[in-house]
């Protein structure tokens, strides 16, 4: 009989269990699978945001979003669509019920054990698929899984998780995992404000340069327009890299800073030395803040 056997909610950064379904099963293989689940929960930040692991007669499925991971154990013949719809329901309810500050400040395991009531009710519904009233959601999830199938974890991945290959980095082709970054600091906020200011100044000067091109039809002014808008794009892209996790984030930030320097070198006839130094200094300061703001858990870079 296909069914959901166990589910848990954990914090991605450190694997702290936040809530879990009550477990009455004593099957040895199920207990071994749950042991793998504990190992996975401590390394969710190193995996794509939707994964499946086959362990004997059971499947482990998990997702992670906004710093919280949702894991479940089901029988191997349980439909993938139902499994990820189940996890999706847990995710939506947990996000609505609990504030992110409360989640990040939790220090004791199972601080949200009362969420077990919702897990048990949802588990009962999904163990009787004919009684499910979420057919539209099932269709949506089926389409999403076809477009973006869950990553299939291999036995080698499992060995690495359990500590048999600690020095072999996990590498995945496909979609990179969602990562939460460390809290924003005051210097980071200041650098963002200054970077947006520089972007706005470039936009303003670029618009004026466009007006000059339209009036005089000067090719040199057209090049200035490109330089201004490239500088603006680089400034705003650095803000994006500061705010969101991205693969090869530091390298992208350095390239954006290089573009800021090159665009200002080209605009030396239109700006004095202090203006150029200001734009370059802000770009360098922004790059430093991006480098200092690391992902929670310090997950490694991923090859795409």
C-alpha positions as a LaTeX table, in Angstrom:
\begin{tabular}{lrrr}
\hline
Residue & $x$ (\AA) & $y$ (\AA) & $z$ (\AA) \\
\hline
Unk1 & 0.00 & 0.00 & 0.00 \\
Unk2 & 1.44 & 3.38 & $-1.04$ \\
Unk3 & 1.48 & 5.97 & 1.72 \\
Unk4 & 3.26 & 8.81 & 3.49 \\
Unk5 & 5.03 & 7.46 & 6.58 \\
Unk6 & 6.92 & 10.36 & 8.14 \\
Unk7 & 7.47 & 14.10 & 7.64 \\
Unk8 & 9.62 & 16.75 & 9.29 \\
Unk9 & 10.42 & 20.46 & 9.06 \\
Unk10 & 13.99 & 21.66 & 9.64 \\
Unk11 & 15.99 & 24.87 & 9.50 \\
Unk12 & 18.29 & 24.83 & 6.46 \\
Unk13 & 21.19 & 26.75 & 7.98 \\
Unk14 & 22.03 & 24.24 & 10.72 \\
Unk15 & 19.59 & 21.35 & 10.28 \\
Unk16 & 17.75 & 22.14 & 13.54 \\
Unk17 & 14.49 & 20.11 & 13.58 \\
Unk18 & 11.53 & 22.46 & 14.00 \\
Unk19 & 8.64 & 20.01 & 13.85 \\
Unk20 & 7.91 & 16.40 & 12.86 \\
Unk21 & 5.05 & 13.97 & 12.61 \\
Unk22 & 4.52 & 11.51 & 15.45 \\
Unk23 & 6.24 & 8.25 & 14.62 \\
Unk24 & 4.82 & 4.88 & 15.66 \\
Unk25 & 6.57 & 2.76 & 13.03 \\
Unk26 & 9.16 & 0.27 & 14.29 \\
Unk27 & 10.25 & $-1.14$ & 10.92 \\
Unk28 & 14.07 & $-1.44$ & 10.90 \\
Unk29 & 14.44 & $-0.33$ & 7.29 \\
Unk30 & 12.22 & 2.68 & 7.94 \\
Unk31 & 14.32 & 3.62 & 10.96 \\
Unk32 & 17.46 & 3.36 & 8.80 \\
Unk33 & 15.83 & 5.61 & 6.20 \\
Unk34 & 15.02 & 8.15 & 8.90 \\
Unk35 & 18.69 & 8.08 & 9.90 \\
Unk36 & 19.53 & 9.14 & 6.35 \\
Unk37 & 16.88 & 11.84 & 6.74 \\
Unk38 & 18.76 & 13.31 & 9.71 \\
Unk39 & 21.97 & 13.40 & 7.67 \\
Unk40 & 20.18 & 15.10 & 4.79 \\
Unk41 & 18.58 & 17.70 & 7.05 \\
Unk42 & 22.01 & 18.99 & 8.09 \\
Unk43 & 23.14 & 19.48 & 4.48 \\
Unk44 & 20.00 & 20.75 & 2.72 \\
Unk45 & 21.78 & 23.95 & 1.71 \\
Unk46 & 24.17 & 21.89 & $-0.45$ \\
Unk47 & 21.40 & 20.39 & $-2.59$ \\
Unk48 & 18.98 & 21.67 & $-5.23$ \\
Unk49 & 15.68 & 22.91 & $-3.83$ \\
Unk50 & 13.74 & 19.77 & $-4.82$ \\
Unk51 & 15.25 & 16.28 & $-4.49$ \\
Unk52 & 14.36 & 12.60 & $-4.27$ \\
Unk53 & 16.39 & 9.79 & $-2.70$ \\
Unk54 & 15.49 & 6.11 & $-3.19$ \\
Unk55 & 16.46 & 3.90 & $-0.23$ \\
Unk56 & 15.24 & 0.32 & $-0.58$ \\
Unk57 & 11.45 & 0.19 & $-0.37$ \\
Unk58 & 11.15 & 3.83 & 0.64 \\
Unk59 & 11.59 & 7.23 & $-1.01$ \\
Unk60 & 12.83 & 10.36 & 0.71 \\
Unk61 & 11.56 & 13.57 & $-0.89$ \\
Unk62 & 12.45 & 17.06 & 0.24 \\
Unk63 & 12.22 & 20.71 & $-0.72$ \\
Unk64 & 13.66 & 23.86 & 0.81 \\
Unk65 & 12.61 & 27.49 & 0.59 \\
Unk66 & 13.26 & 30.68 & 2.57 \\
Unk67 & 15.69 & 28.91 & 4.90 \\
Unk68 & 13.30 & 26.09 & 5.88 \\
Unk69 & 13.41 & 22.49 & 4.61 \\
Unk70 & 10.46 & 20.08 & 4.33 \\
Unk71 & 11.22 & 16.34 & 4.24 \\
Unk72 & 9.08 & 13.24 & 4.01 \\
Unk73 & 9.44 & 9.45 & 3.81 \\
Unk74 & 6.97 & 7.50 & 1.71 \\
Unk75 & 6.74 & 4.07 & 0.16 \\
Unk76 & 8.61 & 3.66 & $-3.13$ \\
Unk77 & 5.38 & 3.33 & $-5.15$ \\
Unk78 & 3.90 & 6.56 & $-3.80$ \\
Unk79 & 3.37 & 9.01 & $-6.74$ \\
Unk80 & 5.97 & 11.77 & $-6.99$ \\
Unk81 & 3.29 & 14.34 & $-7.78$ \\
Unk82 & 1.41 & 13.59 & $-4.56$ \\
Unk83 & 4.66 & 13.61 & $-2.56$ \\
Unk84 & 5.67 & 17.09 & $-3.67$ \\
Unk85 & 2.11 & 18.40 & $-3.37$ \\
Unk86 & 2.21 & 17.17 & 0.23 \\
Unk87 & 5.48 & 19.02 & 0.86 \\
Unk88 & 4.11 & 22.11 & $-0.89$ \\
Unk89 & 1.13 & 22.19 & 1.48 \\
Unk90 & 3.43 & 21.90 & 4.50 \\
Unk91 & 5.55 & 24.74 & 3.16 \\
Unk92 & 2.63 & 27.11 & 2.54 \\
Unk93 & 1.08 & 26.48 & 5.95 \\
Unk94 & 4.38 & 26.79 & 7.83 \\
Unk95 & 5.27 & 30.09 & 6.12 \\
Unk96 & 1.85 & 31.53 & 6.93 \\
Unk97 & 1.86 & 30.28 & 10.54 \\
Unk98 & 5.35 & 31.22 & 11.69 \\
Unk99 & 7.34 & 34.44 & 11.37 \\
Unk100 & 10.83 & 34.20 & 9.83 \\
Unk101 & 12.36 & 35.97 & 12.86 \\
Unk102 & 10.92 & 33.37 & 15.18 \\
Unk103 & 12.26 & 30.60 & 12.96 \\
Unk104 & 15.77 & 32.07 & 12.82 \\
Unk105 & 15.86 & 32.69 & 16.59 \\
Unk106 & 14.76 & 29.16 & 17.58 \\
Unk107 & 17.43 & 27.40 & 19.66 \\
Unk108 & 15.71 & 24.25 & 20.90 \\
Unk109 & 14.79 & 21.26 & 18.71 \\
Unk110 & 11.10 & 20.93 & 17.87 \\
Unk111 & 10.26 & 24.48 & 18.94 \\
Unk112 & 7.20 & 24.31 & 16.67 \\
Unk113 & 6.02 & 20.83 & 17.67 \\
Unk114 & 2.40 & 22.05 & 17.59 \\
Unk115 & 2.72 & 22.07 & 13.79 \\
Unk116 & 2.62 & 18.27 & 14.10 \\
Unk117 & $-1.19$ & 18.53 & 14.20 \\
Unk118 & $-1.26$ & 19.98 & 10.69 \\
Unk119 & 1.30 & 17.45 & 9.46 \\
Unk120 & $-0.81$ & 14.55 & 10.77 \\
Unk121 & $-4.03$ & 15.85 & 9.21 \\
Unk122 & $-2.32$ & 16.45 & 5.87 \\
Unk123 & $-0.67$ & 13.03 & 6.03 \\
Unk124 & $-4.05$ & 11.36 & 6.55 \\
Unk125 & $-5.49$ & 13.20 & 3.55 \\
Unk126 & $-2.60$ & 12.22 & 1.30 \\
Unk127 & $-2.80$ & 8.62 & 2.45 \\
Unk128 & $-6.32$ & 8.57 & 0.96 \\
Unk129 & $-5.69$ & 10.10 & $-2.52$ \\
Unk130 & $-9.28$ & 9.55 & $-3.66$ \\
Unk131 & $-10.49$ & 11.93 & $-0.97$ \\
Unk132 & $-8.11$ & 14.72 & $-2.00$ \\
Unk133 & $-9.86$ & 17.91 & $-3.04$ \\
Unk134 & $-6.75$ & 19.51 & $-4.57$ \\
Unk135 & $-6.94$ & 18.10 & $-8.11$ \\
Unk136 & $-6.15$ & 21.49 & $-9.67$ \\
Unk137 & $-3.03$ & 21.76 & $-7.51$ \\
Unk138 & $-2.09$ & 18.22 & $-8.45$ \\
Unk139 & $-2.31$ & 19.14 & $-12.13$ \\
Unk140 & $-0.19$ & 22.24 & $-11.56$ \\
Unk141 & 2.43 & 20.25 & $-9.66$ \\
Unk142 & 2.49 & 17.57 & $-12.36$ \\
Unk143 & 3.25 & 20.22 & $-14.97$ \\
Unk144 & 5.92 & 21.79 & $-12.76$ \\
Unk145 & 7.62 & 18.44 & $-12.15$ \\
Unk146 & 7.69 & 17.75 & $-15.89$ \\
Unk147 & 9.27 & 21.14 & $-16.55$ \\
Unk148 & 11.63 & 20.98 & $-13.56$ \\
Unk149 & 12.00 & 17.39 & $-12.34$ \\
Unk150 & 13.42 & 16.78 & $-8.85$ \\
Unk151 & 17.10 & 15.97 & $-8.66$ \\
Unk152 & 17.68 & 12.25 & $-8.09$ \\
Unk153 & 20.24 & 11.74 & $-5.34$ \\
Unk154 & 22.61 & 8.82 & $-5.97$ \\
Unk155 & 24.16 & 6.26 & $-3.59$ \\
Unk156 & 27.44 & 8.21 & $-3.91$ \\
Unk157 & 25.68 & 11.30 & $-2.60$ \\
Unk158 & 24.33 & 9.28 & 0.30 \\
Unk159 & 27.82 & 7.99 & 1.17 \\
Unk160 & 29.11 & 11.55 & 1.17 \\
Unk161 & 26.27 & 12.62 & 3.44 \\
Unk162 & 26.99 & 9.83 & 5.89 \\
Unk163 & 30.64 & 10.81 & 6.13 \\
Unk164 & 32.37 & 8.26 & 3.90 \\
Unk165 & 33.58 & 10.88 & 1.46 \\
Unk166 & 33.88 & 14.04 & 3.45 \\
Unk167 & 36.43 & 15.67 & 1.16 \\
Unk168 & 34.57 & 15.10 & $-2.10$ \\
Unk169 & 32.48 & 18.18 & $-2.86$ \\
Unk170 & 28.94 & 17.59 & $-4.10$ \\
Unk171 & 28.47 & 18.81 & $-7.64$ \\
Unk172 & 25.19 & 19.04 & $-9.48$ \\
Unk173 & 24.23 & 19.86 & $-12.99$ \\
Unk174 & 21.01 & 21.73 & $-13.28$ \\
Unk175 & 19.29 & 24.09 & $-10.92$ \\
Unk176 & 21.30 & 25.48 & $-8.03$ \\
Unk177 & 19.81 & 25.37 & $-4.56$ \\
Unk178 & 18.14 & 28.29 & $-2.95$ \\
Unk179 & 20.40 & 29.84 & $-0.32$ \\
Unk180 & 19.71 & 32.37 & 2.38 \\
Unk181 & 22.38 & 34.97 & 3.01 \\
Unk182 & 23.64 & 36.29 & 6.31 \\
Unk183 & 21.70 & 39.22 & 7.85 \\
Unk184 & 22.25 & 42.64 & 6.28 \\
Unk185 & 24.68 & 44.92 & 8.13 \\
Unk186 & 24.74 & 48.73 & 8.29 \\
Unk187 & 27.76 & 48.99 & 5.92 \\
Unk188 & 25.87 & 46.75 & 3.50 \\
Unk189 & 22.83 & 49.04 & 3.57 \\
Unk190 & 25.05 & 52.10 & 3.06 \\
Unk191 & 26.82 & 50.45 & 0.12 \\
Unk192 & 23.46 & 49.61 & $-1.50$ \\
Unk193 & 22.20 & 53.17 & $-1.10$ \\
Unk194 & 25.40 & 54.59 & $-2.61$ \\
Unk195 & 25.33 & 52.07 & $-5.45$ \\
Unk196 & 21.72 & 52.96 & $-6.28$ \\
Unk197 & 22.72 & 56.64 & $-6.17$ \\
Unk198 & 25.53 & 56.00 & $-8.66$ \\
Unk199 & 23.13 & 54.05 & $-10.87$ \\
Unk200 & 20.66 & 56.94 & $-10.74$ \\
Unk201 & 23.38 & 59.48 & $-11.65$ \\
Unk202 & 24.41 & 57.32 & $-14.62$ \\
Unk203 & 20.78 & 57.07 & $-15.73$ \\
Unk204 & 20.29 & 60.84 & $-15.51$ \\
Unk205 & 23.47 & 61.59 & $-17.47$ \\
Unk206 & 22.55 & 58.88 & $-19.98$ \\
Unk207 & 19.16 & 60.47 & $-20.63$ \\
Unk208 & 20.83 & 63.86 & $-21.20$ \\
Unk209 & 23.29 & 62.19 & $-23.58$ \\
Unk210 & 20.36 & 60.70 & $-25.52$ \\
Unk211 & 18.85 & 64.17 & $-25.87$ \\
Unk212 & 22.20 & 65.41 & $-27.20$ \\
Unk213 & 22.32 & 62.58 & $-29.75$ \\
Unk214 & 18.81 & 63.38 & $-30.97$ \\
Unk215 & 19.65 & 67.05 & $-31.35$ \\
Unk216 & 23.16 & 66.81 & $-32.86$ \\
Unk217 & 23.28 & 63.24 & $-34.27$ \\
Unk218 & 26.78 & 62.83 & $-32.83$ \\
Unk219 & 28.26 & 59.30 & $-32.83$ \\
Unk220 & 30.55 & 60.17 & $-29.92$ \\
Unk221 & 27.53 & 61.09 & $-27.79$ \\
Unk222 & 26.00 & 57.74 & $-28.70$ \\
Unk223 & 29.03 & 55.99 & $-27.21$ \\
Unk224 & 28.66 & 58.07 & $-24.08$ \\
Unk225 & 25.04 & 56.90 & $-23.79$ \\
Unk226 & 26.21 & 53.28 & $-23.90$ \\
Unk227 & 28.89 & 53.94 & $-21.27$ \\
Unk228 & 26.41 & 55.64 & $-18.92$ \\
Unk229 & 23.86 & 52.84 & $-19.19$ \\
Unk230 & 26.48 & 50.11 & $-18.80$ \\
Unk231 & 27.69 & 51.82 & $-15.62$ \\
Unk232 & 24.11 & 52.03 & $-14.35$ \\
Unk233 & 23.46 & 48.34 & $-15.11$ \\
Unk234 & 26.67 & 47.31 & $-13.31$ \\
Unk235 & 25.72 & 49.31 & $-10.19$ \\
Unk236 & 22.23 & 47.83 & $-10.02$ \\
Unk237 & 23.53 & 44.32 & $-10.70$ \\
Unk238 & 25.89 & 44.65 & $-7.75$ \\
Unk239 & 22.87 & 45.51 & $-5.57$ \\
Unk240 & 21.14 & 42.39 & $-6.85$ \\
Unk241 & 24.18 & 40.23 & $-6.05$ \\
Unk242 & 24.28 & 41.70 & $-2.56$ \\
Unk243 & 20.60 & 40.94 & $-1.94$ \\
Unk244 & 20.33 & 37.45 & $-3.47$ \\
Unk245 & 22.38 & 34.28 & $-3.58$ \\
Unk246 & 23.90 & 33.48 & $-6.97$ \\
Unk247 & 26.37 & 30.95 & $-8.34$ \\
Unk248 & 29.90 & 32.42 & $-8.66$ \\
Unk249 & 28.60 & 35.50 & $-6.86$ \\
Unk250 & 32.00 & 37.00 & $-6.04$ \\
Unk251 & 33.27 & 36.56 & $-9.62$ \\
Unk252 & 30.17 & 38.26 & $-11.02$ \\
Unk253 & 30.63 & 41.11 & $-8.55$ \\
Unk254 & 34.25 & 41.58 & $-9.66$ \\
Unk255 & 33.19 & 41.68 & $-13.33$ \\
Unk256 & 30.53 & 44.28 & $-12.51$ \\
Unk257 & 33.14 & 46.36 & $-10.68$ \\
Unk258 & 35.48 & 46.05 & $-13.68$ \\
Unk259 & 32.67 & 47.31 & $-15.93$ \\
Unk260 & 32.15 & 50.29 & $-13.60$ \\
Unk261 & 35.86 & 51.14 & $-13.84$ \\
Unk262 & 35.93 & 50.82 & $-17.65$ \\
Unk263 & 32.81 & 52.91 & $-18.16$ \\
Unk264 & 34.19 & 55.67 & $-15.94$ \\
Unk265 & 37.54 & 55.58 & $-17.74$ \\
Unk266 & 35.69 & 56.16 & $-21.01$ \\
Unk267 & 33.70 & 59.03 & $-19.46$ \\
Unk268 & 36.80 & 60.85 & $-18.14$ \\
Unk269 & 36.12 & 63.83 & $-20.46$ \\
Unk270 & 32.64 & 64.32 & $-18.98$ \\
Unk271 & 33.54 & 63.79 & $-15.32$ \\
Unk272 & 36.20 & 65.28 & $-13.09$ \\
Unk273 & 38.63 & 63.14 & $-11.13$ \\
Unk274 & 36.58 & 63.32 & $-7.93$ \\
Unk275 & 33.42 & 62.10 & $-9.63$ \\
Unk276 & 35.29 & 59.19 & $-11.18$ \\
Unk277 & 36.92 & 58.30 & $-7.86$ \\
Unk278 & 33.51 & 58.42 & $-6.15$ \\
Unk279 & 31.94 & 55.96 & $-8.63$ \\
Unk280 & 34.93 & 53.60 & $-8.49$ \\
Unk281 & 35.12 & 53.75 & $-4.69$ \\
Unk282 & 31.42 & 52.95 & $-4.35$ \\
Unk283 & 31.83 & 50.00 & $-6.74$ \\
Unk284 & 34.77 & 48.68 & $-4.72$ \\
Unk285 & 32.91 & 49.13 & $-1.43$ \\
Unk286 & 29.90 & 47.29 & $-2.86$ \\
Unk287 & 32.11 & 44.42 & $-4.05$ \\
Unk288 & 33.62 & 44.12 & $-0.57$ \\
Unk289 & 30.17 & 43.94 & 1.06 \\
Unk290 & 29.07 & 41.24 & $-1.40$ \\
Unk291 & 32.14 & 39.20 & $-0.50$ \\
Unk292 & 31.56 & 39.66 & 3.24 \\
Unk293 & 27.88 & 38.69 & 3.10 \\
Unk294 & 28.19 & 34.91 & 2.80 \\
Unk295 & 25.37 & 32.33 & 2.47 \\
Unk296 & 24.16 & 30.77 & 5.69 \\
Unk297 & 25.98 & 27.50 & 6.22 \\
Unk298 & 28.70 & 28.61 & 3.77 \\
Unk299 & 27.57 & 26.30 & 1.03 \\
Unk300 & 30.19 & 25.66 & $-1.68$ \\
Unk301 & 30.07 & 26.98 & $-5.22$ \\
Unk302 & 28.16 & 24.84 & $-7.72$ \\
Unk303 & 29.06 & 23.98 & $-11.29$ \\
Unk304 & 26.25 & 24.56 & $-13.71$ \\
\hline
\end{tabular}
